[in-house]
Amino acid sequence: MASTIKLSLGGYTIVFFITLLCLVVLVIGILIYRQIQRLRKNNARKEVNLTAANDVSESCRQNIQAKIQAVGLFKKIHYPKFTDCTMIAEHANTPYVHRMIAFDEVIRDVDRQLEVINPELARRPGQSTYAYLYDIKELALPELQTKFIERLSFLHDASRYRAQFAFGEEELAELRNLLREFVRM
């Protein structure tokens, strides 16, 4: 009882399969060509010269560097704060005033202080407090303990994101003690 499959290929079926095969070969050829061109373009890139205005005189370059440093100083001076006098007066009796203070103190005592000491220690955009402190531990402060990092980052993230949990004077006092300990390090 061996059954045989009878394959009937008509003219239209053969034309369809040949067209489909040509289309697949064409698409694969286009993809391979694009990858080759991408590789050539990436290999042909020159290394970027990072010095500011490398084709001008030394005095002009120093003038440009001074202006760049002035922009950095302006950024540090005019960094928005939630805890200036007018903001505290506006939000004095609100339940989130301790959160605002905690957020500003972590930014001031950890981020800005480390950025002033060494600009390479600046926090990357979108980096969590835990990841930032762990990077600081690996790069500059190996004496930071993991438990300390976890508690400080938990309190900072709780002040920023966890509105469902209470963040009052006790948590703010604990955060300030941790920040004092961090500044001593």
Coordinates of N, CA and C in Angstrom, one line a residue:
M1 N 0.8 -1.2 0.0 CA 0.0 0.0 0.0 C 0.9 1.3 0.0
A2 N 1.8 1.2 -0.7 CA 2.7 2.4 -0.9 C 2.0 3.4 -1.7
S3 N 1.8 4.6 -1.1 CA 1.1 5.6 -1.9 C 2.2 6.5 -2.5
T4 N 1.9 6.9 -3.6 CA 2.8 7.7 -4.4 C 2.2 9.1 -4.5
I5 N 3.0 10.1 -4.4 CA 2.5 11.4 -4.5 C 2.8 11.9 -5.9
K6 N 1.7 12.2 -6.5 CA 1.9 12.7 -7.9 C 2.0 14.2 -7.9
L7 N 3.1 14.6 -8.4 CA 3.4 16.1 -8.5 C 3.1 16.6 -9.9
S8 N 2.2 17.4 -9.9 CA 1.9 18.0 -11.3 C 2.3 19.4 -11.3
L9 N 3.2 19.7 -12.1 CA 3.7 21.1 -12.2 C 3.3 21.6 -13.5
G10 N 2.4 22.6 -13.4 CA 2.0 23.2 -14.7 C 2.9 24.4 -15.0
G11 N 2.6 25.1 -16.1 CA 3.4 26.2 -16.5 C 3.4 27.4 -15.6
Y12 N 2.2 27.7 -15.0 CA 2.1 28.8 -14.0 C 2.9 28.5 -12.7
T13 N 2.8 27.3 -12.3 CA 3.5 26.9 -11.0 C 5.0 27.1 -11.2
I14 N 5.6 26.6 -12.3 CA 7.0 26.7 -12.6 C 7.4 28.2 -12.6
V15 N 6.7 29.0 -13.3 CA 7.0 30.4 -13.4 C 6.9 31.1 -12.0
F16 N 5.9 30.7 -11.2 CA 5.8 31.3 -9.9 C 7.0 30.9 -9.0
F17 N 7.4 29.7 -9.0 CA 8.6 29.3 -8.2 C 9.9 29.9 -8.7
I18 N 10.0 30.1 -10.0 CA 11.2 30.7 -10.5 C 11.2 32.2 -10.1
T19 N 10.1 32.9 -10.2 CA 10.0 34.3 -9.8 C 10.3 34.4 -8.3
L20 N 9.7 33.5 -7.5 CA 10.0 33.5 -6.1 C 11.4 33.3 -5.8
L21 N 12.1 32.4 -6.4 CA 13.5 32.1 -6.2 C 14.3 33.4 -6.6
C22 N 14.0 34.0 -7.7 CA 14.7 35.2 -8.2 C 14.5 36.3 -7.1
L23 N 13.3 36.5 -6.6 CA 13.1 37.5 -5.6 C 13.9 37.3 -4.3
V24 N 13.9 36.0 -3.9 CA 14.7 35.7 -2.7 C 16.2 36.0 -2.9
V25 N 16.7 35.6 -4.1 CA 18.1 35.8 -4.4 C 18.4 37.3 -4.4
L26 N 17.5 38.1 -5.0 CA 17.6 39.6 -5.1 C 17.7 40.2 -3.7
V27 N 16.8 39.8 -2.8 CA 16.7 40.4 -1.5 C 18.0 40.0 -0.7
I28 N 18.4 38.8 -0.8 CA 19.7 38.4 -0.1 C 20.8 39.2 -0.7
G29 N 20.9 39.3 -2.0 CA 22.0 40.1 -2.6 C 22.0 41.6 -2.1
I30 N 20.8 42.2 -2.0 CA 20.7 43.6 -1.5 C 21.2 43.6 0.0
L31 N 20.8 42.7 0.8 CA 21.2 42.7 2.2 C 22.7 42.5 2.3
I32 N 23.3 41.6 1.5 CA 24.7 41.4 1.6 C 25.5 42.7 1.1
Y33 N 24.9 43.3 0.0 CA 25.5 44.6 -0.5 C 25.5 45.7 0.6
R34 N 24.4 45.8 1.3 CA 24.3 46.8 2.3 C 25.2 46.6 3.5
Q35 N 25.4 45.3 3.9 CA 26.4 45.0 4.9 C 27.8 45.3 4.5
I36 N 28.1 45.0 3.3 CA 29.5 45.3 2.8 C 29.7 46.8 2.8
Q37 N 28.7 47.6 2.3 CA 28.9 49.0 2.3 C 29.0 49.6 3.7
R38 N 28.2 49.1 4.6 CA 28.3 49.5 6.0 C 29.7 49.2 6.6
L39 N 30.2 48.0 6.4 CA 31.5 47.7 6.8 C 32.6 48.6 6.3
R40 N 32.5 48.9 5.0 CA 33.5 49.8 4.3 C 33.4 51.2 4.9
K41 N 32.2 51.7 5.2 CA 32.0 53.0 5.7 C 32.5 53.1 7.2
N42 N 32.3 52.1 8.0 CA 32.8 52.1 9.3 C 34.3 52.0 9.4
N43 N 34.9 51.2 8.5 CA 36.4 51.1 8.5 C 37.0 52.4 7.9
A44 N 36.3 53.1 7.1 CA 36.9 54.3 6.5 C 36.8 55.5 7.4
R45 N 36.1 55.4 8.5 CA 36.0 56.6 9.4 C 37.3 56.9 10.0
K46 N 37.5 58.2 10.2 CA 38.8 58.7 10.8 C 38.5 58.9 12.3
E47 N 39.6 58.8 13.0 CA 39.5 59.1 14.4 C 39.3 60.6 14.6
V48 N 38.4 60.9 15.5 CA 38.0 62.2 15.8 C 39.0 62.9 16.7
N49 N 39.4 64.1 16.3 CA 40.3 64.9 17.1 C 39.5 65.6 18.1
L50 N 39.8 65.3 19.4 CA 38.9 65.9 20.5 C 39.4 67.2 21.0
T51 N 40.6 67.7 20.6 CA 41.1 69.0 21.0 C 40.2 70.1 20.4
A52 N 39.9 71.1 21.2 CA 39.1 72.2 20.7 C 39.9 73.1 19.8
A53 N 39.4 73.3 18.6 CA 40.0 74.2 17.7 C 41.5 73.9 17.5
N54 N 41.8 72.8 17.0 CA 43.2 72.4 16.9 C 43.9 73.1 15.8
D55 N 43.2 73.8 14.9 CA 43.9 74.4 13.8 C 44.0 75.9 14.0
V56 N 43.8 76.4 15.2 CA 44.0 77.9 15.5 C 45.1 78.1 16.4
S57 N 45.4 79.3 16.7 CA 46.6 79.7 17.5 C 46.4 79.3 19.0
E58 N 47.4 79.2 19.7 CA 47.3 78.8 21.1 C 46.5 79.8 21.9
S59 N 46.7 81.1 21.7 CA 45.9 82.1 22.5 C 44.4 82.0 22.2
C60 N 44.1 81.8 20.9 CA 42.7 81.6 20.6 C 42.1 80.3 21.2
R61 N 42.9 79.3 21.2 CA 42.4 78.0 21.8 C 42.2 78.2 23.3
Q62 N 43.1 78.9 24.0 CA 42.9 79.1 25.4 C 41.7 80.0 25.7
N63 N 41.4 80.9 24.8 CA 40.2 81.7 24.9 C 39.0 80.9 24.8
I64 N 39.0 79.9 23.9 CA 37.8 79.0 23.7 C 37.7 78.1 24.9
Q65 N 38.8 77.6 25.4 CA 38.8 76.7 26.6 C 38.2 77.5 27.8
A66 N 38.6 78.7 27.9 CA 38.1 79.6 29.1 C 36.6 79.7 28.9
K67 N 36.1 79.9 27.7 CA 34.6 80.1 27.5 C 33.9 78.8 27.8
I68 N 34.5 77.7 27.4 CA 33.9 76.4 27.7 C 33.8 76.2 29.3
Q69 N 34.9 76.5 30.0 CA 34.9 76.4 31.4 C 33.9 77.3 32.1
A70 N 33.7 78.5 31.5 CA 32.7 79.5 32.0 C 31.3 78.9 31.9
V71 N 31.0 78.2 30.8 CA 29.7 77.6 30.6 C 29.5 76.5 31.6
G72 N 30.5 75.7 31.9 CA 30.4 74.7 33.0 C 30.2 75.3 34.3
L73 N 30.9 76.4 34.6 CA 30.7 77.1 35.9 C 29.3 77.6 36.0
F74 N 28.8 78.2 34.9 CA 27.4 78.8 34.9 C 26.4 77.7 35.1
K75 N 26.6 76.5 34.5 CA 25.8 75.3 34.7 C 25.7 74.9 36.2
K76 N 26.9 74.9 36.8 CA 26.9 74.5 38.3 C 26.3 75.5 39.2
I77 N 26.5 76.8 38.9 CA 25.9 77.9 39.7 C 24.4 77.9 39.6
H78 N 23.9 77.8 38.3 CA 22.5 77.9 38.1 C 21.7 76.6 38.0
Y79 N 22.3 75.6 38.6 CA 21.6 74.3 38.7 C 20.3 74.5 39.5
P80 N 19.1 74.1 38.9 CA 17.9 74.3 39.6 C 17.8 73.6 41.0
K81 N 17.3 74.3 42.0 CA 17.2 73.7 43.3 C 15.8 73.7 43.7
F82 N 15.4 72.7 44.4 CA 14.0 72.7 44.9 C 14.0 73.3 46.3
T83 N 15.1 73.5 46.9 CA 15.1 73.9 48.3 C 15.6 75.4 48.5
D84 N 15.4 76.2 47.5 CA 15.7 77.6 47.7 C 14.6 78.2 48.5
C85 N 14.8 79.4 49.0 CA 13.8 80.0 50.0 C 12.4 80.1 49.4
T86 N 12.3 80.5 48.2 CA 11.0 80.7 47.6 C 10.2 79.4 47.4
M87 N 10.9 78.4 47.0 CA 10.3 77.1 46.8 C 9.8 76.5 48.1
I88 N 10.7 76.6 49.1 CA 10.3 76.0 50.5 C 9.1 76.8 51.0
A89 N 9.1 78.1 50.8 CA 7.9 78.9 51.3 C 6.7 78.5 50.6
E90 N 6.7 78.3 49.3 CA 5.6 77.9 48.5 C 5.0 76.5 49.0
H91 N 5.9 75.6 49.3 CA 5.5 74.2 49.6 C 5.7 73.8 51.1
A92 N 5.7 74.8 51.9 CA 6.0 74.6 53.3 C 5.2 73.6 54.0
N93 N 3.9 73.5 53.8 CA 3.0 72.6 54.5 C 2.6 71.4 53.7
T94 N 3.3 71.1 52.7 CA 3.0 70.0 51.8 C 3.7 68.7 52.3
P95 N 3.1 67.5 52.1 CA 3.7 66.3 52.6 C 5.0 65.9 51.8
Y96 N 5.2 66.6 50.7 CA 6.4 66.2 49.9 C 7.6 67.1 50.0
V97 N 7.5 68.0 51.0 CA 8.7 69.0 51.1 C 9.9 68.2 51.6
H98 N 9.8 67.2 52.4 CA 11.0 66.4 52.8 C 11.6 65.7 51.6
R99 N 10.7 65.2 50.7 CA 11.2 64.6 49.4 C 12.1 65.6 48.6
M100 N 11.6 66.8 48.5 CA 12.3 67.8 47.7 C 13.7 68.1 48.3
I101 N 13.7 68.2 49.7 CA 15.0 68.5 50.4 C 15.9 67.3 50.2
A102 N 15.4 66.1 50.3 CA 16.3 64.9 50.2 C 16.9 64.8 48.8
F103 N 16.0 65.1 47.8 CA 16.5 65.0 46.4 C 17.6 66.0 46.1
D104 N 17.4 67.3 46.6 CA 18.4 68.3 46.4 C 19.7 68.0 47.2
E105 N 19.6 67.5 48.4 CA 20.8 67.2 49.2 C 21.7 66.1 48.6
V106 N 21.0 65.1 48.0 CA 21.8 64.0 47.4 C 22.5 64.6 46.1
I107 N 21.8 65.4 45.3 CA 22.4 65.9 44.1 C 23.6 66.9 44.5
R108 N 23.4 67.7 45.6 CA 24.4 68.6 46.0 C 25.6 67.9 46.6
D109 N 25.3 67.0 47.5 CA 26.4 66.4 48.3 C 27.1 65.3 47.6
V110 N 26.5 64.6 46.7 CA 27.1 63.5 46.0 C 27.5 63.8 44.6
D111 N 26.5 64.1 43.8 CA 26.7 64.3 42.4 C 27.6 65.6 42.1
R112 N 27.2 66.7 42.6 CA 27.9 67.9 42.3 C 29.3 67.9 42.9
Q113 N 29.4 67.4 44.1 CA 30.7 67.4 44.8 C 31.7 66.5 44.1
L114 N 31.3 65.3 43.6 CA 32.2 64.5 42.9 C 32.5 65.0 41.5
E115 N 31.5 65.7 40.9 CA 31.8 66.3 39.6 C 32.8 67.4 39.7
V116 N 32.8 68.2 40.8 CA 33.8 69.2 41.0 C 35.2 68.6 41.2
I117 N 35.2 67.5 42.0 CA 36.5 66.9 42.3 C 37.1 66.3 41.0
N118 N 36.3 65.6 40.3 CA 36.8 64.9 39.1 C 35.6 64.9 38.1
P119 N 35.7 65.6 37.0 CA 34.6 65.7 36.0 C 34.3 64.3 35.4
E120 N 35.2 63.4 35.5 CA 34.9 62.0 34.9 C 34.0 61.2 35.8
L121 N 33.8 61.7 37.0 CA 32.9 61.0 38.0 C 31.5 61.5 37.9
A122 N 31.2 62.3 36.9 CA 29.8 62.8 36.8 C 28.8 61.7 36.4
R123 N 27.6 61.8 36.9 CA 26.6 60.8 36.7 C 26.1 60.9 35.2
R124 N 26.0 59.8 34.6 CA 25.5 59.8 33.2 C 24.0 60.0 33.2
P125 N 23.4 60.6 32.2 CA 22.0 60.8 32.1 C 21.2 59.5 32.2
G126 N 20.2 59.5 33.1 CA 19.4 58.3 33.3 C 20.0 57.2 34.2
Q127 N 21.1 57.5 34.7 CA 21.8 56.5 35.6 C 21.1 56.5 37.0
S128 N 20.8 55.3 37.5 CA 20.2 55.3 38.8 C 21.2 55.6 39.9
T129 N 20.7 55.9 41.1 CA 21.6 56.3 42.2 C 22.5 55.1 42.6
Y130 N 21.9 53.9 42.6 CA 22.6 52.7 42.9 C 23.7 52.4 41.9
A131 N 23.4 52.5 40.6 CA 24.5 52.2 39.6 C 25.6 53.3 39.7
Y132 N 25.2 54.5 40.0 CA 26.2 55.6 40.1 C 27.1 55.4 41.3
L133 N 26.5 55.1 42.4 CA 27.4 54.9 43.6 C 28.2 53.6 43.5
Y134 N 27.7 52.6 42.8 CA 28.5 51.4 42.6 C 29.7 51.7 41.7
D135 N 29.4 52.5 40.6 CA 30.5 52.9 39.8 C 31.6 53.7 40.5
I136 N 31.1 54.6 41.4 CA 32.0 55.4 42.2 C 32.9 54.5 43.1
K137 N 32.2 53.5 43.6 CA 32.9 52.5 44.5 C 34.1 51.8 43.7
E138 N 33.8 51.4 42.5 CA 34.8 50.8 41.6 C 35.9 51.7 41.2
L139 N 35.5 53.0 40.9 CA 36.5 53.9 40.3 C 37.3 54.7 41.3
A140 N 36.7 55.2 42.4 CA 37.3 56.1 43.3 C 37.3 55.8 44.7
L141 N 36.2 55.2 45.2 CA 36.1 55.0 46.7 C 35.8 53.5 47.0
P142 N 36.9 52.7 47.0 CA 36.6 51.2 47.3 C 36.2 51.0 48.7
E143 N 36.3 52.0 49.6 CA 35.9 51.7 51.0 C 34.4 51.9 51.2
L144 N 33.6 52.3 50.1 CA 32.2 52.3 50.2 C 31.6 50.9 50.4
Q145 N 30.8 50.7 51.3 CA 30.2 49.4 51.6 C 28.9 49.2 50.8
T146 N 28.7 48.0 50.4 CA 27.5 47.7 49.6 C 26.2 48.0 50.3
K147 N 26.2 47.7 51.6 CA 25.0 48.0 52.4 C 24.8 49.6 52.5
F148 N 25.9 50.3 52.6 CA 25.7 51.8 52.6 C 25.2 52.3 51.3
I149 N 25.7 51.8 50.2 CA 25.2 52.1 48.8 C 23.7 51.8 48.7
E150 N 23.4 50.6 49.1 CA 22.0 50.2 49.0 C 21.0 51.1 49.8
R151 N 21.4 51.4 51.0 CA 20.5 52.3 51.8 C 20.4 53.7 51.3
L152 N 21.6 54.3 50.9 CA 21.5 55.6 50.4 C 20.8 55.7 49.1
S153 N 21.0 54.7 48.2 CA 20.2 54.8 46.9 C 18.7 54.5 47.2
F154 N 18.4 53.6 48.1 CA 17.0 53.4 48.4 C 16.3 54.6 48.9
L155 N 17.0 55.4 49.8 CA 16.4 56.6 50.4 C 16.2 57.6 49.3
H156 N 17.2 57.7 48.4 CA 17.2 58.7 47.4 C 16.1 58.4 46.4
D157 N 16.0 57.1 46.0 CA 15.0 56.7 45.0 C 13.6 56.8 45.7
A158 N 13.5 56.5 47.0 CA 12.2 56.6 47.7 C 11.8 58.1 47.7
S159 N 12.7 59.0 47.8 CA 12.3 60.4 47.8 C 11.9 60.8 46.4
R160 N 12.4 60.2 45.4 CA 12.1 60.6 44.0 C 10.8 59.9 43.5
Y161 N 10.8 58.6 43.6 CA 9.8 57.8 42.9 C 8.7 57.1 43.7
R162 N 8.9 56.9 44.9 CA 8.0 56.1 45.7 C 7.0 57.0 46.5
A163 N 6.1 57.6 45.9 CA 5.2 58.5 46.6 C 4.2 57.7 47.5
Q164 N 4.0 56.4 47.2 CA 3.1 55.6 48.1 C 3.7 55.4 49.5
F165 N 5.0 55.5 49.6 CA 5.6 55.3 51.0 C 5.8 56.7 51.6
A166 N 5.7 56.7 52.9 CA 5.9 57.9 53.6 C 7.4 58.3 53.6
F167 N 7.7 59.5 53.4 CA 9.1 60.0 53.5 C 9.0 61.3 54.3
G168 N 9.3 61.1 55.6 CA 9.2 62.2 56.5 C 10.5 62.6 57.1
E169 N 10.4 63.2 58.3 CA 11.6 63.8 58.9 C 12.6 62.7 59.3
E170 N 12.1 61.5 59.7 CA 13.0 60.4 60.2 C 13.9 59.9 59.0
E171 N 13.2 59.8 57.8 CA 14.0 59.3 56.6 C 14.9 60.4 56.2
L172 N 14.5 61.7 56.3 CA 15.4 62.8 55.9 C 16.6 62.8 56.8
A173 N 16.4 62.6 58.1 CA 17.5 62.6 59.0 C 18.5 61.5 58.8
E174 N 17.9 60.3 58.5 CA 18.8 59.2 58.1 C 19.6 59.4 56.8
L175 N 18.9 60.0 55.9 CA 19.6 60.4 54.6 C 20.7 61.4 54.9
R176 N 20.4 62.4 55.7 CA 21.5 63.4 56.0 C 22.7 62.7 56.7
N177 N 22.4 61.8 57.6 CA 23.5 61.1 58.3 C 24.4 60.3 57.3
L178 N 23.7 59.6 56.4 CA 24.4 58.9 55.4 C 25.2 59.8 54.5
L179 N 24.7 61.0 54.2 CA 25.4 61.9 53.3 C 26.6 62.5 54.1
R180 N 26.5 62.8 55.4 CA 27.6 63.2 56.2 C 28.7 62.2 56.2
E181 N 28.3 61.0 56.3 CA 29.3 59.9 56.3 C 30.0 59.8 54.9
F182 N 29.2 60.0 53.9 CA 29.8 59.9 52.5 C 30.7 61.1 52.3
V183 N 30.4 62.3 52.8 CA 31.3 63.4 52.6 C 32.6 63.2 53.4
R184 N 32.5 62.5 54.5 CA 33.8 62.2 55.3 C 34.7 61.3 54.5
M185 N 34.1 60.4 53.7 CA 34.9 59.5 53.0 C 35.7 60.2 51.9

